[in-house]
């Protein structure tokens, strides 16, 4: 266990932040999975802006890397374009 008050506080803050980041990362992964599973182009086009906004916010807050967000948006866009 930590010996200093500041390190105890640091541990508490890290645990709280980790839990927060895990929640939003998992929500993002589920949204991406849901969009990839869609076969109807109209529904996918409607959902895409919400997923895109989520990815941009997570990248801005450093929960995911900005290049990962860009790669996911690109691959989702390609998936939507392939739908007929």
Short mmCIF file of C-alpha atoms in Angstrom, two decimals:
data_model
loop_
_atom_site.label_atom_id
_atom_site.label_comp_id
_atom_site.label_asym_id
_atom_site.label_seq_id
_atom_site.Cartn_x
_atom_site.Cartn_y
_atom_site.Cartn_z
CA UNK A 1 0.00 0.00 0.00
CA UNK A 2 1.08 3.58 -0.58
CA UNK A 3 2.84 5.49 2.20
CA UNK A 4 1.95 9.08 1.28
CA UNK A 5 -1.41 10.79 1.38
CA UNK A 6 -0.84 12.16 -2.10
CA UNK A 7 -0.13 8.72 -3.54
CA UNK A 8 -3.27 7.30 -1.90
CA UNK A 9 -5.27 10.10 -3.52
CA UNK A 10 -3.52 9.44 -6.83
CA UNK A 11 -4.56 5.77 -6.67
CA UNK A 12 -8.18 6.77 -6.01
CA UNK A 13 -8.17 9.24 -8.90
CA UNK A 14 -6.60 6.73 -11.27
CA UNK A 15 -9.16 4.05 -10.40
CA UNK A 16 -12.04 6.47 -10.93
CA UNK A 17 -10.64 7.74 -14.23
CA UNK A 18 -9.92 4.21 -15.46
CA UNK A 19 -13.50 3.14 -14.75
CA UNK A 20 -14.84 6.23 -16.55
CA UNK A 21 -12.63 5.67 -19.60
CA UNK A 22 -13.47 1.96 -19.76
CA UNK A 23 -17.19 2.75 -19.79
CA UNK A 24 -16.94 5.17 -22.71
CA UNK A 25 -14.52 2.97 -24.66
CA UNK A 26 -16.86 -0.02 -24.27
CA UNK A 27 -19.86 2.10 -25.32
CA UNK A 28 -17.94 3.19 -28.41
CA UNK A 29 -16.98 -0.39 -29.30
CA UNK A 30 -20.62 -1.50 -28.97
CA UNK A 31 -21.78 1.36 -31.22
CA UNK A 32 -19.16 0.47 -33.86
CA UNK A 33 -20.13 -3.21 -33.63
CA UNK A 34 -23.81 -2.31 -34.03
CA UNK A 35 -23.09 -0.18 -37.10
CA UNK A 36 -20.93 -2.89 -38.70
CA UNK A 37 -23.71 -5.45 -38.18
CA UNK A 38 -26.26 -3.34 -40.06
CA UNK A 39 -27.31 -4.42 -43.52
CA UNK A 40 -29.78 -1.61 -44.25
CA UNK A 41 -28.01 1.39 -45.76
CA UNK A 42 -30.59 3.99 -44.67
CA UNK A 43 -30.39 2.95 -41.01
CA UNK A 44 -26.59 2.87 -41.15
CA UNK A 45 -26.47 6.37 -42.66
CA UNK A 46 -28.72 7.63 -39.84
CA UNK A 47 -26.57 6.06 -37.12
CA UNK A 48 -23.19 7.05 -38.60
CA UNK A 49 -23.17 10.74 -37.47
CA UNK A 50 -23.80 9.73 -33.85
CA UNK A 51 -20.96 7.19 -33.93
CA UNK A 52 -18.69 9.70 -35.65
CA UNK A 53 -19.44 12.30 -32.99
CA UNK A 54 -18.71 9.76 -30.25
CA UNK A 55 -15.37 8.82 -31.83
CA UNK A 56 -14.35 12.47 -32.19
CA UNK A 57 -15.21 13.24 -28.56
CA UNK A 58 -13.27 10.25 -27.27
CA UNK A 59 -10.26 11.21 -29.37
CA UNK A 60 -10.46 14.82 -28.16
CA UNK A 61 -10.47 13.64 -24.52
CA UNK A 62 -7.57 11.20 -25.17
CA UNK A 63 -9.62 8.12 -24.33
CA UNK A 64 -8.71 6.71 -27.75
CA UNK A 65 -5.97 7.88 -30.11
CA UNK A 66 -6.95 10.34 -32.84
CA UNK A 67 -5.58 8.03 -35.54
CA UNK A 68 -7.68 5.14 -34.20
CA UNK A 69 -10.76 7.36 -34.41
CA UNK A 70 -9.87 8.33 -37.97
CA UNK A 71 -9.28 4.70 -38.98
CA UNK A 72 -12.58 3.59 -37.47
CA UNK A 73 -14.52 6.40 -39.16
CA UNK A 74 -12.90 5.56 -42.49
CA UNK A 75 -13.62 1.84 -42.25
CA UNK A 76 -17.22 2.49 -41.16
CA UNK A 77 -17.72 4.87 -44.07
CA UNK A 78 -16.39 2.22 -46.47
CA UNK A 79 -18.75 -0.33 -44.90
CA UNK A 80 -21.74 1.99 -45.41
CA UNK A 81 -20.75 2.67 -49.02
CA UNK A 82 -20.59 -1.08 -49.74
CA UNK A 83 -24.16 -1.58 -48.51
CA UNK A 84 -26.71 -1.77 -51.25
#
